[in-house]
Short mmCIF file of C-alpha atoms and ligand atoms in Angstrom, two decimals:
data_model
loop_
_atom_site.label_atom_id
_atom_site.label_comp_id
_atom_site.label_asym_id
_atom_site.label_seq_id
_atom_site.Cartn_x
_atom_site.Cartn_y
_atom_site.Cartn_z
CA UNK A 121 -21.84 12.47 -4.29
CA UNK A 122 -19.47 9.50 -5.47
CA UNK A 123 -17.39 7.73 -3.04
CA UNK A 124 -14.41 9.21 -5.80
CA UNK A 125 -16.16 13.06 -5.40
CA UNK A 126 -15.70 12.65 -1.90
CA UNK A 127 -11.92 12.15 -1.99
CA UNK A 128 -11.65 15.01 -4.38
CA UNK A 129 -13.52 17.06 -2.22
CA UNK A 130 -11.24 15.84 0.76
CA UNK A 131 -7.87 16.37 -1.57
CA UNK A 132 -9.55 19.96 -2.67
CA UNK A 133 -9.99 21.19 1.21
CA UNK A 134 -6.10 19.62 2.00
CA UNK A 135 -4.95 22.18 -0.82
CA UNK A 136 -5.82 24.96 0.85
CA UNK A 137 -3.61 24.29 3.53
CA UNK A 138 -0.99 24.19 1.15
CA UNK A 139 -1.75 27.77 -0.39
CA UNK A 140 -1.75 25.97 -3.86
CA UNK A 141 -4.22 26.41 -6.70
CA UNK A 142 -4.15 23.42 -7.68
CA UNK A 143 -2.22 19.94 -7.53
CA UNK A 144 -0.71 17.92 -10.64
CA UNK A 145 -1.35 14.43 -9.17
CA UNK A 146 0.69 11.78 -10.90
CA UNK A 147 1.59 8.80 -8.65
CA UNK A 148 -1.22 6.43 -10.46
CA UNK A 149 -2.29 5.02 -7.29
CA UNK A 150 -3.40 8.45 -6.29
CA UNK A 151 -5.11 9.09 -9.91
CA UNK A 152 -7.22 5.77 -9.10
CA UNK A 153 -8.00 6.77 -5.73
CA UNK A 154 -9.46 10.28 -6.98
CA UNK A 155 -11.00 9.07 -10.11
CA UNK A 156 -11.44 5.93 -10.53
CA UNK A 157 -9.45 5.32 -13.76
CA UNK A 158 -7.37 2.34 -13.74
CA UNK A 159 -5.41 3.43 -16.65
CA UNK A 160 -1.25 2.90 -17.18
CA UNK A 161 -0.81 6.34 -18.21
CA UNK A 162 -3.04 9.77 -16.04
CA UNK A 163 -2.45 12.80 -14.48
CA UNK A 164 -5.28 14.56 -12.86
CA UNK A 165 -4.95 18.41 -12.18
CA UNK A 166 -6.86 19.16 -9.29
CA UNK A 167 -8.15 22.19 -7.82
CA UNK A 168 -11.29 22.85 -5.22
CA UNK A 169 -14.11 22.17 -6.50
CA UNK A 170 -12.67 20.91 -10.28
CA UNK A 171 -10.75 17.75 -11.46
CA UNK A 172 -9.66 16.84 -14.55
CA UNK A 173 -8.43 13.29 -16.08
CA UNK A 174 -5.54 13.71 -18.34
CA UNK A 175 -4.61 10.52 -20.81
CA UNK A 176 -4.06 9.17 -23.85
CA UNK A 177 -6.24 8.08 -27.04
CA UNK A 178 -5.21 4.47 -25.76
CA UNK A 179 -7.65 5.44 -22.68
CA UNK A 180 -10.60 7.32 -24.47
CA UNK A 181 -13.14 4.66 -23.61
CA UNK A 182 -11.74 3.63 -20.54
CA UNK A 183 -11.50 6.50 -19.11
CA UNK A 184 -15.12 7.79 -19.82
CA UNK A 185 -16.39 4.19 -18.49
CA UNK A 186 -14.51 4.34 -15.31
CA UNK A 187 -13.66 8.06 -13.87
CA UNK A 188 -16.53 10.42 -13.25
CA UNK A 189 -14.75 13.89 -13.55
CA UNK A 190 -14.04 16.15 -16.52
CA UNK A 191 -11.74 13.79 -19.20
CA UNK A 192 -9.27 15.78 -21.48
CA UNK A 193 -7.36 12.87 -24.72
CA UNK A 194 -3.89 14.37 -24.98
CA UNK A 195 -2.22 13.53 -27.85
CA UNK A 196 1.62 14.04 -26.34
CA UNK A 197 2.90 14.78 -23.48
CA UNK A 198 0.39 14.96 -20.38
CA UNK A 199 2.54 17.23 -18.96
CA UNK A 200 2.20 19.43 -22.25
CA UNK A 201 -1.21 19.12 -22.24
CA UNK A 202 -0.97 19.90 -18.61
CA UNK A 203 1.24 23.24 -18.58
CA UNK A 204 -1.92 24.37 -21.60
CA UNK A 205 -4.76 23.86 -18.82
CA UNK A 206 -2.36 25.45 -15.77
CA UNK A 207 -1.61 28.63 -18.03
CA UNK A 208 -4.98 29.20 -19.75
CA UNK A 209 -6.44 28.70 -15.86
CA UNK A 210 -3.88 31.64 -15.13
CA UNK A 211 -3.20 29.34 -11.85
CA UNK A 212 0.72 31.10 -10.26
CA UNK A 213 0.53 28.30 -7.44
CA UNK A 214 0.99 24.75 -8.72
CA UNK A 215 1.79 21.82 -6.42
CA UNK A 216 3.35 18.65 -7.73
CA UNK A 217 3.69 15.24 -6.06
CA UNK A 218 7.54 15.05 -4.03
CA UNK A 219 8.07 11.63 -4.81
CA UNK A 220 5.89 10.41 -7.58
CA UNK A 221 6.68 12.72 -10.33
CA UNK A 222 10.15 11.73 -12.09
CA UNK A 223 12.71 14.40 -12.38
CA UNK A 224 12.37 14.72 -15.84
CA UNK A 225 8.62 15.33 -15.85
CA UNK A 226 9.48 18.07 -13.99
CA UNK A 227 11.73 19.64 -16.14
CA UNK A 228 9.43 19.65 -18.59
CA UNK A 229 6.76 21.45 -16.94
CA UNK A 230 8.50 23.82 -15.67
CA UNK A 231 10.58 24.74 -19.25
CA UNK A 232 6.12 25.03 -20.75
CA UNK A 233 4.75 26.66 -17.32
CA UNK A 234 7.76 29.96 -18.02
CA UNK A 235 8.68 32.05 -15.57
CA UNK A 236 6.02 33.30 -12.85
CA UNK A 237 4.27 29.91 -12.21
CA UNK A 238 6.11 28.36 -9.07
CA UNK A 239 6.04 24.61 -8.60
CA UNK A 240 5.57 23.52 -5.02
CA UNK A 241 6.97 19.80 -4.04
CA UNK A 242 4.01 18.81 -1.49
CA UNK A 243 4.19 15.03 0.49
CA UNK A 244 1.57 12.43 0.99
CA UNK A 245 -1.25 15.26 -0.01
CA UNK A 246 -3.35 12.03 -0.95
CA UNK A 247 -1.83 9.44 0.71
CA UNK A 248 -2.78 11.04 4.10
CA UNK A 249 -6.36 10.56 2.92
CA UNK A 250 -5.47 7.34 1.82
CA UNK A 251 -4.69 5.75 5.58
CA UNK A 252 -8.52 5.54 6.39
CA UNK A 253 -10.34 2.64 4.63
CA UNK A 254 -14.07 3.51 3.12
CA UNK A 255 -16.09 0.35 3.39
CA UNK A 256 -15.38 -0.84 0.01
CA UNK A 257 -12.14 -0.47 0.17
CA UNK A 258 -12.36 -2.74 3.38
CA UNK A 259 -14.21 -5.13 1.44
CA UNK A 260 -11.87 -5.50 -1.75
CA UNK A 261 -8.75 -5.50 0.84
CA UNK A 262 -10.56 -8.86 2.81
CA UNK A 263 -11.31 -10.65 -0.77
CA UNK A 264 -7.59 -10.13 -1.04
CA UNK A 265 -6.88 -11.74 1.87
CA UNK A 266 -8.87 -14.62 1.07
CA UNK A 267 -7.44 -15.19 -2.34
CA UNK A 268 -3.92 -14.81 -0.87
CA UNK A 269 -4.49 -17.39 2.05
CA UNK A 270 -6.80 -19.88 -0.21
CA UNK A 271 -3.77 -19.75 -2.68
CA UNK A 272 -1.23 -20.62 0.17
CA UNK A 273 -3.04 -23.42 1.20
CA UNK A 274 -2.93 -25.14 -2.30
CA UNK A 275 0.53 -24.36 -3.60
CA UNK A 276 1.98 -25.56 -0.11
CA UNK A 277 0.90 -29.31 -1.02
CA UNK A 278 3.18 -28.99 -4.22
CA UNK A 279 6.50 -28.55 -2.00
CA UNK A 280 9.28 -30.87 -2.56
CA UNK A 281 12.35 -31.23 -1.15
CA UNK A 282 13.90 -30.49 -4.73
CA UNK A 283 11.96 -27.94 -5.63
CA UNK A 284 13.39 -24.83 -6.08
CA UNK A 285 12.27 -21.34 -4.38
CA UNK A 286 11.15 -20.03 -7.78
CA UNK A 287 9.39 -22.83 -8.48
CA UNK A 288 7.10 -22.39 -5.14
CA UNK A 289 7.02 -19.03 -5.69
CA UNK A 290 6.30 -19.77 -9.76
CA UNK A 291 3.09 -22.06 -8.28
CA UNK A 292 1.81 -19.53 -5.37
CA UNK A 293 1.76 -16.99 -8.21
CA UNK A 294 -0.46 -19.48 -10.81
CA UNK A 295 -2.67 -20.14 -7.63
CA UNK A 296 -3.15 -16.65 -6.91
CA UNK A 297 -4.01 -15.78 -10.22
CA UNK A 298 -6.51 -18.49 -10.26
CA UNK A 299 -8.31 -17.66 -6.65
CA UNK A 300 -9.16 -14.02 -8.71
CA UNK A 301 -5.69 -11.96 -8.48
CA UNK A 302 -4.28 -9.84 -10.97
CA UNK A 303 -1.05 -10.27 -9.93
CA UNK A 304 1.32 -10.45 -6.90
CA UNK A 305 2.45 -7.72 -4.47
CA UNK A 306 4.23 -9.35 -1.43
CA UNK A 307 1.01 -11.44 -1.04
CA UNK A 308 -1.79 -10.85 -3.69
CA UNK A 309 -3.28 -7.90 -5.85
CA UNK A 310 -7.21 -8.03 -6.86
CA UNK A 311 -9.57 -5.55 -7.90
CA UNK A 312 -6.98 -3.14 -7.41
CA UNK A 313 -5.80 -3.53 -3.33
CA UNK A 314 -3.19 -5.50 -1.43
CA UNK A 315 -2.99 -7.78 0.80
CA UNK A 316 0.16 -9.25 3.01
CA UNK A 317 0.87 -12.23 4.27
CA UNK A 318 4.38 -14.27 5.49
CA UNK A 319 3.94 -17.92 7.56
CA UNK A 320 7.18 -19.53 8.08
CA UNK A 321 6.76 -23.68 6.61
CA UNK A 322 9.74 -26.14 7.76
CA UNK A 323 10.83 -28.73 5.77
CA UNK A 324 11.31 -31.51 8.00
CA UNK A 325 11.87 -31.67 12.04
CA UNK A 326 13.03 -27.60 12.99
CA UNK A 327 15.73 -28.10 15.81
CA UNK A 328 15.44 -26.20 19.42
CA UNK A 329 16.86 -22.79 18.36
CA UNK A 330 14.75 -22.95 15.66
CA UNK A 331 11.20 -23.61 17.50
CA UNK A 332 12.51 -21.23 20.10
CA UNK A 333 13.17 -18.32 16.94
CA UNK A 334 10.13 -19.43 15.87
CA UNK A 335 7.90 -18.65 19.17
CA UNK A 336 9.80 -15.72 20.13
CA UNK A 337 8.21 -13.98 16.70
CA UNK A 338 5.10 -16.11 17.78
CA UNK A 339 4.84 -13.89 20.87
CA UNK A 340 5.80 -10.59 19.41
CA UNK A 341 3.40 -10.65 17.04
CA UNK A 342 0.80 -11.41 19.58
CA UNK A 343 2.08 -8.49 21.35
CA UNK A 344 1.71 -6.00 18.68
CA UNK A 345 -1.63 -7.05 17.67
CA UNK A 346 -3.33 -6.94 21.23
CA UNK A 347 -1.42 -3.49 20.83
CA UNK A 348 -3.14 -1.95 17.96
CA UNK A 349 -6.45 -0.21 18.56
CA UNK A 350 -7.38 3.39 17.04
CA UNK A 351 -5.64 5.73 19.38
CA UNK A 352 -3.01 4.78 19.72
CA UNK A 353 0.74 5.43 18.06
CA UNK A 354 1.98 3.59 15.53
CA UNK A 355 5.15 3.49 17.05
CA UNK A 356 4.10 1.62 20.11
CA UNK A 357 2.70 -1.09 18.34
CA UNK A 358 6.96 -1.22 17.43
CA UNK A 359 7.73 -1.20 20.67
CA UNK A 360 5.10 -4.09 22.02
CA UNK A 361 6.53 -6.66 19.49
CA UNK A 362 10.51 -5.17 20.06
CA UNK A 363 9.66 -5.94 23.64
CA UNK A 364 9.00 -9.51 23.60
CA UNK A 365 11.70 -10.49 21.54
CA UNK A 366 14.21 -8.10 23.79
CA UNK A 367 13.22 -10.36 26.78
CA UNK A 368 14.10 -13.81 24.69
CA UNK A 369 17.34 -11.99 23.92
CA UNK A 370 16.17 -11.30 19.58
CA UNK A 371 15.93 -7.70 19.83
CA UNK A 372 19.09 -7.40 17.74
CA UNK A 373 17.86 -10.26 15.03
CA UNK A 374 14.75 -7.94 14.03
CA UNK A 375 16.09 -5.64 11.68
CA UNK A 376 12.68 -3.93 10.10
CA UNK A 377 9.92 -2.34 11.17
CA UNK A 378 6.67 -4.51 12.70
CA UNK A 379 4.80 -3.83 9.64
CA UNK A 380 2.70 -0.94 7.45
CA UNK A 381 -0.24 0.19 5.82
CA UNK A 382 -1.74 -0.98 2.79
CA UNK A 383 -4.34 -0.53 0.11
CA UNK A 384 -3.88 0.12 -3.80
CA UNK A 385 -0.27 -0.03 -3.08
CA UNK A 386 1.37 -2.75 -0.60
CA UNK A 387 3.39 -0.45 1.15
CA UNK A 388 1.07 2.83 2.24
CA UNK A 389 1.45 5.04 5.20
CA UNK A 390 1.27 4.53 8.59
CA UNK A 391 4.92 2.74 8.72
CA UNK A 392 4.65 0.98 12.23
CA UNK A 393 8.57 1.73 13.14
CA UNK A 394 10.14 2.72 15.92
CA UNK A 395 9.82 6.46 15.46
CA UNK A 396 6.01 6.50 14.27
CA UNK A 397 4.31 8.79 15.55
CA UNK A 398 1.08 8.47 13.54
CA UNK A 399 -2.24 7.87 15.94
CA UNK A 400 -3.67 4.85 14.47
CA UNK A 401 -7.36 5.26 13.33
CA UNK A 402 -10.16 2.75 12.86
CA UNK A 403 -10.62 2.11 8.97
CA UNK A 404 -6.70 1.86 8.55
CA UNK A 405 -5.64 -1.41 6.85
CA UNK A 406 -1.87 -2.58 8.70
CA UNK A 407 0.08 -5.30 8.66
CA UNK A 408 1.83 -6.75 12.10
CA UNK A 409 5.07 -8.51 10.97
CA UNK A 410 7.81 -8.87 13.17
CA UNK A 411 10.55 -11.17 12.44
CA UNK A 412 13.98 -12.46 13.65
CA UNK A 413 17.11 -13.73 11.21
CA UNK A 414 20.13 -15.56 12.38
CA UNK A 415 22.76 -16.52 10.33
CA UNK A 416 23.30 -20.41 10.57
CA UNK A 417 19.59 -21.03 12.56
CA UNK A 418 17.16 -19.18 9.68
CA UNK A 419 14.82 -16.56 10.15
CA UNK A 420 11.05 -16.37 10.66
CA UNK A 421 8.42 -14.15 10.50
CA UNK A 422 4.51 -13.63 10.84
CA UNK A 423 2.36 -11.35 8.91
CA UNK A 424 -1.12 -10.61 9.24
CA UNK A 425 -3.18 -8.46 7.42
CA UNK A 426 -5.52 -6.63 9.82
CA UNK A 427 -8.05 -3.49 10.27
CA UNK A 428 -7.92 -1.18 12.95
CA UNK A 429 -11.10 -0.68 14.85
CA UNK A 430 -11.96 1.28 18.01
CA UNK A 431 -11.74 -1.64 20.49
CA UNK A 432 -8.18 -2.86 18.59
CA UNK A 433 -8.38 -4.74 15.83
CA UNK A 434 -9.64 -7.39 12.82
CA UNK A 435 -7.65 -9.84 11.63
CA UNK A 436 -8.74 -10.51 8.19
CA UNK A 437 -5.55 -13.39 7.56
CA UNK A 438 -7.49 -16.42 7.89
CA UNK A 439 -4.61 -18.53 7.46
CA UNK A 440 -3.26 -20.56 10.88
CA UNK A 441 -0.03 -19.30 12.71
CA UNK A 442 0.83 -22.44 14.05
CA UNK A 443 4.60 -23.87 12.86
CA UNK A 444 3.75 -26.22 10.12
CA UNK A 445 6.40 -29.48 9.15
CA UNK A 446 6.36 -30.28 5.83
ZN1 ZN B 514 4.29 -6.67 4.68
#
């Protein structure tokens, strides 16, 4: 079985649970996850034991190359094509993505599915499966990392005090693409998966409040990452780095959550907020990022891109957390 039969499988079994007979999957992410096919435009219809690739002519040999299910060329609509295969399959129970399919798409389904075929909004049916990390997926997300941090490294030597922020960001962006990424996220994109990364650089001598912002973070994100080992809650991984900078008086200066999961999209389930109650598993790729802003000092955080593992955790960010003067 394929690595990509496997999730189906996995998807096919979660249905169940839902009483549906099958799933419209739209989100792309999610179509790429069960198939393979890296396409702009898809739609698989999933039910146990069968999948099938909906796109368009643009696709026909792109498709066949890269997903190993069933393929079906629509020319139109994919949700046309998809109401034909729902009705001819006689299927009553049809679950949709809440959340990735646009309101519209709806609309238009349900007008060609008529009147006894009930659409059923269903969250995170893939996404869930998602949170673990196979191997490869492991793999692409640390040559991600590396491309990311190589490309920090060389477009920090171009910064100037003149230069503007979209310049930088203009020349991290030609350096990523050159390391091997397709394109940025918040750090890189390659092959597919993301990867996350935030330093904080100052441009000549910081002042005190500024190193003292600056270790505070330090410290907190220290915290949260000798916090994160499979078993435990996402949420407490929060509450390690909201502790630190509570007792250096910051608490009220971090105004997000420490950080979140990642993969073919750059922001996946778990969320590591406050409230989180997911139980962290080994294979799930996180970021630990807790920052602190105040107005008139300047704000600072630290991101690492890391994989949980049984004992706590990898860091795959390469890339030194000491306070670098420009
Ligand atoms: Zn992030």
């Amino acid at each position: 079985m394929t690595e990509f039969a496997g999730r189906r499988k996995r998807a096919g079994a979660a249905l169940l649970e839902h009483e549906a007979d099958a799933i419209i999957v739209s989100g792309l992410p999610n179509v790429r996850y069960l198939t393979g096919f890296t396409g702009s435009n898809g739609l698989v219809i999933l039910s146990p034991g069968h999948a099938l690739l909906l796109t368009d002519p643009r696709y026909t040999i792109q498709a066949s190359q890269e997903a190993d299910c069933a393929v079906r060329i629509a020319r139109g609509s994919l949700y046309e094509a998809a109401a034909k295969v729902l009705t001819r399959k006689k299927w009553k129970r049809v679950a949709i993505e809440r959340g990735r399919m646009t309101h519209g798409a709806f609309l238009e389904l349900d007008e060609k599915l008529g009147a006894g075929v009930r659409l059923r909004p269903v969250s995170g049916l893939v996404e869930r499966l998602r949170m673990v990390k196979s191997s490869s997926e492991i793999d692409a997300i640390r040559e991600s990392v590396q491309t990311n941090s190589r490309a920090f490294d060389q477009a920090i030597r171009s910064i100037r005090p003149d230069m503007t922020e979209t310049g930088l960001a203009a020349e991290l962006e030609y350096r990523m693409r050159q390391n091997g990424a397709e394109r940025p996220a918040f750090g890189c994109m390659q092959a597919g998966y993301a990867s996350d990364m935030t330093r904080m650089l100052h441009l000549g001598r910081p002042g005190p409040q500024t190193r003292k912002l600056y270790q505070a973070v330090l410290e907190a994100q220290l915290a949260a990452l000798a916090a994160v080992r499979s078993g435990t809650k996402a949420g407490e991984v929060d509450r390690a780095a909201r502790k630190v900078l509570k007792a250096h008086g910051f608490d009220k200066a971090f105004v997000h959550s420490t950080g979140h999961g990642l993969g073919l999209e750059i922001h996946e389930a778990p969320r590591l907020g406050k409230k989180d109650e997911t139980v962290l598993e080994t294979g799930m790729a996180i970021t630990i990022e807790p920052g602190a802003y105040i107005e008139g000092v300047g704000g600072v955080r630290i991101e690492d891109t890391v994989v949980v593992t049984d004992s706590g955790c990898e860091i795959l960010t390469p890339t030194s957390k000491e306070l670098v003067v420009l």
